[in-house]
Amino acid sequence: MSISHHIRNYYEQLVAEEILRQLKDRPLDAEVRRDSEYMADVACVALNRLPPRYIRHEVDMAFYMSPDELISTRDSIEQTVAAAIIFVEQHSRKD
């Protein structure tokens, strides 16, 4: 039995949603916004800057965190994704 099918990092989905939210408002060309490699790079940078929080079910975190912690977590994700976008843009290869 593999536990990898039963657990995940709480931040993964939230980071993915935040990347899409922030990129829709950025002056990037449409091709870059749809580039899954670019978005994966941003996600990896952001996730590596956030502490891991493993869960089995989304509802686990809803009961575990206070409303203030939820707000703080969302703020942290927003700031971390913004920094990750800048990092990837500054460190991407210009072929």
PDB file of N, CA and C in Angstrom:
ATOM      1  N   MET A   1       0.841  -1.181   0.000  1.00  0.00           N
ATOM      2  CA  MET A   1       0.000   0.000   0.000  1.00  0.00           C
ATOM      3  C   MET A   1       0.888   1.247   0.000  1.00  0.00           C
ATOM      4  N   SER A   2       0.588   2.169  -0.868  1.00  0.00           N
ATOM      5  CA  SER A   2       1.353   3.401  -0.969  1.00  0.00           C
ATOM      6  C   SER A   2       0.583   4.552  -0.334  1.00  0.00           C
ATOM      7  N   ILE A   3       1.258   5.269   0.562  1.00  0.00           N
ATOM      8  CA  ILE A   3       0.579   6.405   1.182  1.00  0.00           C
ATOM      9  C   ILE A   3       0.581   7.629   0.282  1.00  0.00           C
ATOM     10  N   SER A   4       1.393   7.611  -0.779  1.00  0.00           N
ATOM     11  CA  SER A   4       1.488   8.785  -1.637  1.00  0.00           C
ATOM     12  C   SER A   4       0.171   9.131  -2.333  1.00  0.00           C
ATOM     13  N   HIS A   5      -0.719   8.187  -2.430  1.00  0.00           N
ATOM     14  CA  HIS A   5      -2.022   8.455  -3.046  1.00  0.00           C
ATOM     15  C   HIS A   5      -3.019   9.041  -2.040  1.00  0.00           C
ATOM     16  N   HIS A   6      -2.616   9.070  -0.778  1.00  0.00           N
ATOM     17  CA  HIS A   6      -3.531   9.500   0.269  1.00  0.00           C
ATOM     18  C   HIS A   6      -3.158  10.829   0.919  1.00  0.00           C
ATOM     19  N   ILE A   7      -1.979  11.345   0.596  1.00  0.00           N
ATOM     20  CA  ILE A   7      -1.564  12.605   1.205  1.00  0.00           C
ATOM     21  C   ILE A   7      -1.118  13.584   0.125  1.00  0.00           C
ATOM     22  N   ARG A   8      -1.185  14.865   0.463  1.00  0.00           N
ATOM     23  CA  ARG A   8      -0.690  15.893  -0.458  1.00  0.00           C
ATOM     24  C   ARG A   8      -0.335  17.132   0.348  1.00  0.00           C
ATOM     25  N   ASN A   9       0.405  18.008  -0.274  1.00  0.00           N
ATOM     26  CA  ASN A   9       0.783  19.266   0.345  1.00  0.00           C
ATOM     27  C   ASN A   9      -0.397  20.232   0.205  1.00  0.00           C
ATOM     28  N   TYR A  10      -0.850  20.747   1.315  1.00  0.00           N
ATOM     29  CA  TYR A  10      -1.986  21.667   1.356  1.00  0.00           C
ATOM     30  C   TYR A  10      -1.805  22.857   0.418  1.00  0.00           C
ATOM     31  N   TYR A  11      -0.574  23.318   0.259  1.00  0.00           N
ATOM     32  CA  TYR A  11      -0.315  24.517  -0.519  1.00  0.00           C
ATOM     33  C   TYR A  11      -0.383  24.316  -2.034  1.00  0.00           C
ATOM     34  N   GLU A  12      -0.276  23.098  -2.520  1.00  0.00           N
ATOM     35  CA  GLU A  12      -0.182  22.883  -3.971  1.00  0.00           C
ATOM     36  C   GLU A  12      -1.337  23.505  -4.751  1.00  0.00           C
ATOM     37  N   GLN A  13      -2.539  23.194  -4.383  1.00  0.00           N
ATOM     38  CA  GLN A  13      -3.698  23.720  -5.111  1.00  0.00           C
ATOM     39  C   GLN A  13      -3.833  25.225  -4.926  1.00  0.00           C
ATOM     40  N   LEU A  14      -3.581  25.702  -3.714  1.00  0.00           N
ATOM     41  CA  LEU A  14      -3.689  27.136  -3.453  1.00  0.00           C
ATOM     42  C   LEU A  14      -2.649  27.926  -4.246  1.00  0.00           C
ATOM     43  N   VAL A  15      -1.437  27.398  -4.347  1.00  0.00           N
ATOM     44  CA  VAL A  15      -0.388  28.049  -5.124  1.00  0.00           C
ATOM     45  C   VAL A  15      -0.766  28.063  -6.602  1.00  0.00           C
ATOM     46  N   ALA A  16      -1.261  26.946  -7.121  1.00  0.00           N
ATOM     47  CA  ALA A  16      -1.664  26.881  -8.532  1.00  0.00           C
ATOM     48  C   ALA A  16      -2.751  27.912  -8.840  1.00  0.00           C
ATOM     49  N   GLU A  17      -3.727  28.020  -7.972  1.00  0.00           N
ATOM     50  CA  GLU A  17      -4.801  28.995  -8.171  1.00  0.00           C
ATOM     51  C   GLU A  17      -4.264  30.433  -8.112  1.00  0.00           C
ATOM     52  N   GLU A  18      -3.338  30.679  -7.191  1.00  0.00           N
ATOM     53  CA  GLU A  18      -2.778  32.024  -7.045  1.00  0.00           C
ATOM     54  C   GLU A  18      -1.913  32.400  -8.244  1.00  0.00           C
ATOM     55  N   ILE A  19      -1.182  31.437  -8.785  1.00  0.00           N
ATOM     56  CA  ILE A  19      -0.382  31.700  -9.992  1.00  0.00           C
ATOM     57  C   ILE A  19      -1.295  32.150 -11.120  1.00  0.00           C
ATOM     58  N   LEU A  20      -2.365  31.420 -11.348  1.00  0.00           N
ATOM     59  CA  LEU A  20      -3.303  31.780 -12.416  1.00  0.00           C
ATOM     60  C   LEU A  20      -3.912  33.159 -12.168  1.00  0.00           C
ATOM     61  N   ARG A  21      -4.257  33.438 -10.927  1.00  0.00           N
ATOM     62  CA  ARG A  21      -4.856  34.735 -10.592  1.00  0.00           C
ATOM     63  C   ARG A  21      -3.875  35.877 -10.871  1.00  0.00           C
ATOM     64  N   GLN A  22      -2.630  35.697 -10.451  1.00  0.00           N
ATOM     65  CA  GLN A  22      -1.655  36.772 -10.640  1.00  0.00           C
ATOM     66  C   GLN A  22      -1.230  36.921 -12.096  1.00  0.00           C
ATOM     67  N   LEU A  23      -1.134  35.836 -12.816  1.00  0.00           N
ATOM     68  CA  LEU A  23      -0.680  35.928 -14.204  1.00  0.00           C
ATOM     69  C   LEU A  23      -1.726  36.549 -15.119  1.00  0.00           C
ATOM     70  N   LYS A  24      -2.993  36.435 -14.780  1.00  0.00           N
ATOM     71  CA  LYS A  24      -4.018  37.012 -15.657  1.00  0.00           C
ATOM     72  C   LYS A  24      -3.936  38.534 -15.691  1.00  0.00           C
ATOM     73  N   ASP A  25      -3.342  39.124 -14.659  1.00  0.00           N
ATOM     74  CA  ASP A  25      -3.237  40.579 -14.590  1.00  0.00           C
ATOM     75  C   ASP A  25      -1.857  41.109 -14.977  1.00  0.00           C
ATOM     76  N   ARG A  26      -0.941  40.221 -15.299  1.00  0.00           N
ATOM     77  CA  ARG A  26       0.423  40.661 -15.622  1.00  0.00           C
ATOM     78  C   ARG A  26       0.577  40.914 -17.109  1.00  0.00           C
ATOM     79  N   PRO A  27       1.459  41.844 -17.467  1.00  0.00           N
ATOM     80  CA  PRO A  27       1.660  42.149 -18.882  1.00  0.00           C
ATOM     81  C   PRO A  27       2.584  41.139 -19.570  1.00  0.00           C
ATOM     82  N   LEU A  28       2.237  39.871 -19.451  1.00  0.00           N
ATOM     83  CA  LEU A  28       2.975  38.824 -20.155  1.00  0.00           C
ATOM     84  C   LEU A  28       2.200  38.487 -21.419  1.00  0.00           C
ATOM     85  N   ASP A  29       2.896  38.045 -22.432  1.00  0.00           N
ATOM     86  CA  ASP A  29       2.151  37.655 -23.624  1.00  0.00           C
ATOM     87  C   ASP A  29       1.379  36.373 -23.344  1.00  0.00           C
ATOM     88  N   ALA A  30       0.364  36.144 -24.109  1.00  0.00           N
ATOM     89  CA  ALA A  30      -0.549  35.022 -23.878  1.00  0.00           C
ATOM     90  C   ALA A  30       0.174  33.681 -23.921  1.00  0.00           C
ATOM     91  N   GLU A  31       1.199  33.568 -24.742  1.00  0.00           N
ATOM     92  CA  GLU A  31       1.934  32.297 -24.841  1.00  0.00           C
ATOM     93  C   GLU A  31       2.632  31.964 -23.528  1.00  0.00           C
ATOM     94  N   VAL A  32       3.246  32.952 -22.900  1.00  0.00           N
ATOM     95  CA  VAL A  32       3.923  32.718 -21.622  1.00  0.00           C
ATOM     96  C   VAL A  32       2.912  32.334 -20.554  1.00  0.00           C
ATOM     97  N   ARG A  33       1.761  32.993 -20.538  1.00  0.00           N
ATOM     98  CA  ARG A  33       0.737  32.690 -19.537  1.00  0.00           C
ATOM     99  C   ARG A  33       0.223  31.266 -19.641  1.00  0.00           C
ATOM    100  N   ARG A  34       0.230  30.711 -20.833  1.00  0.00           N
ATOM    101  CA  ARG A  34      -0.272  29.344 -21.026  1.00  0.00           C
ATOM    102  C   ARG A  34       0.833  28.304 -20.958  1.00  0.00           C
ATOM    103  N   ASP A  35       2.077  28.721 -20.841  1.00  0.00           N
ATOM    104  CA  ASP A  35       3.208  27.809 -20.849  1.00  0.00           C
ATOM    105  C   ASP A  35       3.256  27.024 -19.542  1.00  0.00           C
ATOM    106  N   SER A  36       3.000  25.736 -19.623  1.00  0.00           N
ATOM    107  CA  SER A  36       2.973  24.911 -18.418  1.00  0.00           C
ATOM    108  C   SER A  36       4.354  24.790 -17.789  1.00  0.00           C
ATOM    109  N   GLU A  37       5.418  24.886 -18.569  1.00  0.00           N
ATOM    110  CA  GLU A  37       6.772  24.833 -18.015  1.00  0.00           C
ATOM    111  C   GLU A  37       7.027  26.060 -17.134  1.00  0.00           C
ATOM    112  N   TYR A  38       6.645  27.222 -17.619  1.00  0.00           N
ATOM    113  CA  TYR A  38       6.799  28.465 -16.865  1.00  0.00           C
ATOM    114  C   TYR A  38       6.000  28.392 -15.563  1.00  0.00           C
ATOM    115  N   MET A  39       4.742  27.974 -15.652  1.00  0.00           N
ATOM    116  CA  MET A  39       3.900  27.902 -14.465  1.00  0.00           C
ATOM    117  C   MET A  39       4.416  26.857 -13.485  1.00  0.00           C
ATOM    118  N   ALA A  40       4.944  25.743 -13.981  1.00  0.00           N
ATOM    119  CA  ALA A  40       5.520  24.726 -13.101  1.00  0.00           C
ATOM    120  C   ALA A  40       6.756  25.265 -12.393  1.00  0.00           C
ATOM    121  N   ASP A  41       7.582  26.036 -13.110  1.00  0.00           N
ATOM    122  CA  ASP A  41       8.758  26.643 -12.480  1.00  0.00           C
ATOM    123  C   ASP A  41       8.339  27.589 -11.356  1.00  0.00           C
ATOM    124  N   VAL A  42       7.350  28.420 -11.622  1.00  0.00           N
ATOM    125  CA  VAL A  42       6.857  29.349 -10.602  1.00  0.00           C
ATOM    126  C   VAL A  42       6.312  28.570  -9.410  1.00  0.00           C
ATOM    127  N   ALA A  43       5.551  27.528  -9.672  1.00  0.00           N
ATOM    128  CA  ALA A  43       4.979  26.723  -8.584  1.00  0.00           C
ATOM    129  C   ALA A  43       6.074  26.081  -7.739  1.00  0.00           C
ATOM    130  N   CYS A  44       7.096  25.533  -8.375  1.00  0.00           N
ATOM    131  CA  CYS A  44       8.188  24.900  -7.625  1.00  0.00           C
ATOM    132  C   CYS A  44       8.916  25.909  -6.752  1.00  0.00           C
ATOM    133  N   VAL A  45       9.217  27.076  -7.297  1.00  0.00           N
ATOM    134  CA  VAL A  45       9.900  28.106  -6.513  1.00  0.00           C
ATOM    135  C   VAL A  45       9.028  28.508  -5.324  1.00  0.00           C
ATOM    136  N   ALA A  46       7.755  28.745  -5.572  1.00  0.00           N
ATOM    137  CA  ALA A  46       6.851  29.162  -4.492  1.00  0.00           C
ATOM    138  C   ALA A  46       6.715  28.064  -3.434  1.00  0.00           C
ATOM    139  N   LEU A  47       6.476  26.839  -3.865  1.00  0.00           N
ATOM    140  CA  LEU A  47       6.283  25.743  -2.907  1.00  0.00           C
ATOM    141  C   LEU A  47       7.540  25.480  -2.082  1.00  0.00           C
ATOM    142  N   ASN A  48       8.709  25.672  -2.680  1.00  0.00           N
ATOM    143  CA  ASN A  48       9.943  25.479  -1.923  1.00  0.00           C
ATOM    144  C   ASN A  48      10.183  26.587  -0.902  1.00  0.00           C
ATOM    145  N   ARG A  49       9.469  27.687  -1.035  1.00  0.00           N
ATOM    146  CA  ARG A  49       9.599  28.797  -0.081  1.00  0.00           C
ATOM    147  C   ARG A  49       8.528  28.763   1.005  1.00  0.00           C
ATOM    148  N   LEU A  50       7.583  27.875   0.867  1.00  0.00           N
ATOM    149  CA  LEU A  50       6.521  27.731   1.864  1.00  0.00           C
ATOM    150  C   LEU A  50       6.793  26.473   2.702  1.00  0.00           C
ATOM    151  N   PRO A  51       6.376  26.488   3.971  1.00  0.00           N
ATOM    152  CA  PRO A  51       6.578  25.282   4.774  1.00  0.00           C
ATOM    153  C   PRO A  51       5.628  24.180   4.309  1.00  0.00           C
ATOM    154  N   PRO A  52       6.079  22.937   4.295  1.00  0.00           N
ATOM    155  CA  PRO A  52       5.168  21.862   3.881  1.00  0.00           C
ATOM    156  C   PRO A  52       4.068  21.660   4.917  1.00  0.00           C
ATOM    157  N   ARG A  53       2.863  21.425   4.427  1.00  0.00           N
ATOM    158  CA  ARG A  53       1.725  21.106   5.296  1.00  0.00           C
ATOM    159  C   ARG A  53       0.964  19.986   4.611  1.00  0.00           C
ATOM    160  N   TYR A  54       1.202  18.792   5.065  1.00  0.00           N
ATOM    161  CA  TYR A  54       0.592  17.636   4.426  1.00  0.00           C
ATOM    162  C   TYR A  54      -0.765  17.323   5.034  1.00  0.00           C
ATOM    163  N   ILE A  55      -1.685  17.023   4.146  1.00  0.00           N
ATOM    164  CA  ILE A  55      -3.056  16.718   4.560  1.00  0.00           C
ATOM    165  C   ILE A  55      -3.560  15.500   3.797  1.00  0.00           C
ATOM    166  N   ARG A  56      -4.612  14.933   4.305  1.00  0.00           N
ATOM    167  CA  ARG A  56      -5.303  13.859   3.583  1.00  0.00           C
ATOM    168  C   ARG A  56      -6.530  14.422   2.880  1.00  0.00           C
ATOM    169  N   HIS A  57      -7.202  15.350   3.529  1.00  0.00           N
ATOM    170  CA  HIS A  57      -8.437  15.926   2.992  1.00  0.00           C
ATOM    171  C   HIS A  57      -8.415  17.433   3.215  1.00  0.00           C
ATOM    172  N   GLU A  58      -8.949  18.167   2.276  1.00  0.00           N
ATOM    173  CA  GLU A  58      -9.011  19.633   2.375  1.00  0.00           C
ATOM    174  C   GLU A  58      -9.704  20.072   3.659  1.00  0.00           C
ATOM    175  N   VAL A  59     -10.713  19.355   4.059  1.00  0.00           N
ATOM    176  CA  VAL A  59     -11.475  19.710   5.255  1.00  0.00           C
ATOM    177  C   VAL A  59     -10.594  19.629   6.503  1.00  0.00           C
ATOM    178  N   ASP A  60      -9.523  18.844   6.464  1.00  0.00           N
ATOM    179  CA  ASP A  60      -8.615  18.751   7.609  1.00  0.00           C
ATOM    180  C   ASP A  60      -8.100  20.132   8.003  1.00  0.00           C
ATOM    181  N   MET A  61      -7.704  20.928   7.026  1.00  0.00           N
ATOM    182  CA  MET A  61      -7.153  22.243   7.315  1.00  0.00           C
ATOM    183  C   MET A  61      -8.240  23.223   7.755  1.00  0.00           C
ATOM    184  N   ALA A  62      -9.429  23.084   7.243  1.00  0.00           N
ATOM    185  CA  ALA A  62     -10.515  23.986   7.625  1.00  0.00           C
ATOM    186  C   ALA A  62     -10.802  23.885   9.125  1.00  0.00           C
ATOM    187  N   PHE A  63     -10.682  22.702   9.674  1.00  0.00           N
ATOM    188  CA  PHE A  63     -10.928  22.526  11.101  1.00  0.00           C
ATOM    189  C   PHE A  63      -9.682  22.812  11.936  1.00  0.00           C
ATOM    190  N   TYR A  64      -8.531  22.698  11.325  1.00  0.00           N
ATOM    191  CA  TYR A  64      -7.269  22.847  12.048  1.00  0.00           C
ATOM    192  C   TYR A  64      -6.871  24.312  12.234  1.00  0.00           C
ATOM    193  N   MET A  65      -7.163  25.150  11.257  1.00  0.00           N
ATOM    194  CA  MET A  65      -6.691  26.535  11.288  1.00  0.00           C
ATOM    195  C   MET A  65      -7.787  27.508  11.714  1.00  0.00           C
ATOM    196  N   SER A  66      -7.368  28.515  12.460  1.00  0.00           N
ATOM    197  CA  SER A  66      -8.294  29.575  12.866  1.00  0.00           C
ATOM    198  C   SER A  66      -8.526  30.507  11.677  1.00  0.00           C
ATOM    199  N   PRO A  67      -9.555  31.338  11.731  1.00  0.00           N
ATOM    200  CA  PRO A  67      -9.775  32.307  10.651  1.00  0.00           C
ATOM    201  C   PRO A  67      -8.569  33.220  10.423  1.00  0.00           C
ATOM    202  N   ASP A  68      -7.895  33.626  11.513  1.00  0.00           N
ATOM    203  CA  ASP A  68      -6.697  34.466  11.371  1.00  0.00           C
ATOM    204  C   ASP A  68      -5.571  33.710  10.659  1.00  0.00           C
ATOM    205  N   GLU A  69      -5.417  32.429  10.964  1.00  0.00           N
ATOM    206  CA  GLU A  69      -4.396  31.622  10.295  1.00  0.00           C
ATOM    207  C   GLU A  69      -4.704  31.450   8.812  1.00  0.00           C
ATOM    208  N   LEU A  70      -5.975  31.299   8.483  1.00  0.00           N
ATOM    209  CA  LEU A  70      -6.370  31.182   7.079  1.00  0.00           C
ATOM    210  C   LEU A  70      -6.023  32.452   6.311  1.00  0.00           C
ATOM    211  N   ILE A  71      -6.305  33.602   6.902  1.00  0.00           N
ATOM    212  CA  ILE A  71      -5.978  34.884   6.261  1.00  0.00           C
ATOM    213  C   ILE A  71      -4.470  35.028   6.118  1.00  0.00           C
ATOM    214  N   SER A  72      -3.742  34.709   7.161  1.00  0.00           N
ATOM    215  CA  SER A  72      -2.288  34.788   7.125  1.00  0.00           C
ATOM    216  C   SER A  72      -1.708  33.858   6.066  1.00  0.00           C
ATOM    217  N   THR A  73      -2.271  32.665   5.954  1.00  0.00           N
ATOM    218  CA  THR A  73      -1.814  31.691   4.959  1.00  0.00           C
ATOM    219  C   THR A  73      -2.060  32.222   3.551  1.00  0.00           C
ATOM    220  N   ARG A  74      -3.234  32.756   3.300  1.00  0.00           N
ATOM    221  CA  ARG A  74      -3.542  33.318   1.978  1.00  0.00           C
ATOM    222  C   ARG A  74      -2.610  34.488   1.641  1.00  0.00           C
ATOM    223  N   ASP A  75      -2.349  35.345   2.606  1.00  0.00           N
ATOM    224  CA  ASP A  75      -1.428  36.467   2.384  1.00  0.00           C
ATOM    225  C   ASP A  75      -0.021  35.955   2.057  1.00  0.00           C
ATOM    226  N   SER A  76       0.405  34.960   2.798  1.00  0.00           N
ATOM    227  CA  SER A  76       1.726  34.382   2.575  1.00  0.00           C
ATOM    228  C   SER A  76       1.841  33.765   1.188  1.00  0.00           C
ATOM    229  N   ILE A  77       0.803  33.065   0.763  1.00  0.00           N
ATOM    230  CA  ILE A  77       0.787  32.450  -0.566  1.00  0.00           C
ATOM    231  C   ILE A  77       0.842  33.536  -1.637  1.00  0.00           C
ATOM    232  N   GLU A  78       0.064  34.589  -1.469  1.00  0.00           N
ATOM    233  CA  GLU A  78       0.046  35.683  -2.447  1.00  0.00           C
ATOM    234  C   GLU A  78       1.428  36.313  -2.588  1.00  0.00           C
ATOM    235  N   GLN A  79       2.069  36.606  -1.466  1.00  0.00           N
ATOM    236  CA  GLN A  79       3.397  37.222  -1.493  1.00  0.00           C
ATOM    237  C   GLN A  79       4.452  36.265  -2.052  1.00  0.00           C
ATOM    238  N   THR A  80       4.370  35.001  -1.675  1.00  0.00           N
ATOM    239  CA  THR A  80       5.350  34.016  -2.128  1.00  0.00           C
ATOM    240  C   THR A  80       5.239  33.780  -3.628  1.00  0.00           C
ATOM    241  N   VAL A  81       4.024  33.709  -4.146  1.00  0.00           N
ATOM    242  CA  VAL A  81       3.837  33.524  -5.592  1.00  0.00           C
ATOM    243  C   VAL A  81       4.339  34.750  -6.350  1.00  0.00           C
ATOM    244  N   ALA A  82       4.066  35.934  -5.846  1.00  0.00           N
ATOM    245  CA  ALA A  82       4.546  37.157  -6.508  1.00  0.00           C
ATOM    246  C   ALA A  82       6.075  37.150  -6.576  1.00  0.00           C
ATOM    247  N   ALA A  83       6.721  36.772  -5.491  1.00  0.00           N
ATOM    248  CA  ALA A  83       8.185  36.702  -5.470  1.00  0.00           C
ATOM    249  C   ALA A  83       8.700  35.604  -6.398  1.00  0.00           C
ATOM    250  N   ALA A  84       7.991  34.486  -6.466  1.00  0.00           N
ATOM    251  CA  ALA A  84       8.398  33.380  -7.341  1.00  0.00           C
ATOM    252  C   ALA A  84       8.288  33.776  -8.812  1.00  0.00           C
ATOM    253  N   ILE A  85       7.258  34.519  -9.172  1.00  0.00           N
ATOM    254  CA  ILE A  85       7.107  34.990 -10.554  1.00  0.00           C
ATOM    255  C   ILE A  85       8.283  35.880 -10.925  1.00  0.00           C
ATOM    256  N   ILE A  86       8.626  36.794 -10.036  1.00  0.00           N
ATOM    257  CA  ILE A  86       9.768  37.683 -10.296  1.00  0.00           C
ATOM    258  C   ILE A  86      11.048  36.874 -10.421  1.00  0.00           C
ATOM    259  N   PHE A  87      11.251  35.921  -9.529  1.00  0.00           N
ATOM    260  CA  PHE A  87      12.455  35.090  -9.560  1.00  0.00           C
ATOM    261  C   PHE A  87      12.569  34.339 -10.883  1.00  0.00           C
ATOM    262  N   VAL A  88      11.491  33.709 -11.307  1.00  0.00           N
ATOM    263  CA  VAL A  88      11.524  32.930 -12.562  1.00  0.00           C
ATOM    264  C   VAL A  88      11.756  33.851 -13.743  1.00  0.00           C
ATOM    265  N   GLU A  89      11.126  35.010 -13.763  1.00  0.00           N
ATOM    266  CA  GLU A  89      11.337  35.957 -14.857  1.00  0.00           C
ATOM    267  C   GLU A  89      12.789  36.416 -14.919  1.00  0.00           C
ATOM    268  N   GLN A  90      13.407  36.640 -13.763  1.00  0.00           N
ATOM    269  CA  GLN A  90      14.791  37.103 -13.730  1.00  0.00           C
ATOM    270  C   GLN A  90      15.804  36.005 -14.042  1.00  0.00           C
ATOM    271  N   HIS A  91      15.409  34.773 -13.839  1.00  0.00           N
ATOM    272  CA  HIS A  91      16.345  33.663 -14.019  1.00  0.00           C
ATOM    273  C   HIS A  91      16.008  32.762 -15.207  1.00  0.00           C
ATOM    274  N   SER A  92      15.056  33.161 -16.010  1.00  0.00           N
ATOM    275  CA  SER A  92      14.721  32.326 -17.172  1.00  0.00           C
ATOM    276  C   SER A  92      15.721  32.558 -18.299  1.00  0.00           C
ATOM    277  N   ARG A  93      15.959  31.495 -19.037  1.00  0.00           N
ATOM    278  CA  ARG A  93      16.865  31.607 -20.176  1.00  0.00           C
ATOM    279  C   ARG A  93      16.165  32.290 -21.319  1.00  0.00           C
ATOM    280  N   LYS A  94      16.846  33.184 -21.945  1.00  0.00           N
ATOM    281  CA  LYS A  94      16.304  33.884 -23.117  1.00  0.00           C
ATOM    282  C   LYS A  94      16.982  33.284 -24.338  1.00  0.00           C
ATOM    283  N   ASP A  95      16.422  32.196 -24.857  1.00  0.00           N
ATOM    284  CA  ASP A  95      17.024  31.490 -26.003  1.00  0.00           C
ATOM    285  C   ASP A  95      16.973  32.300 -27.258  1.00  0.00           C
TER     286      ASP A  95
END
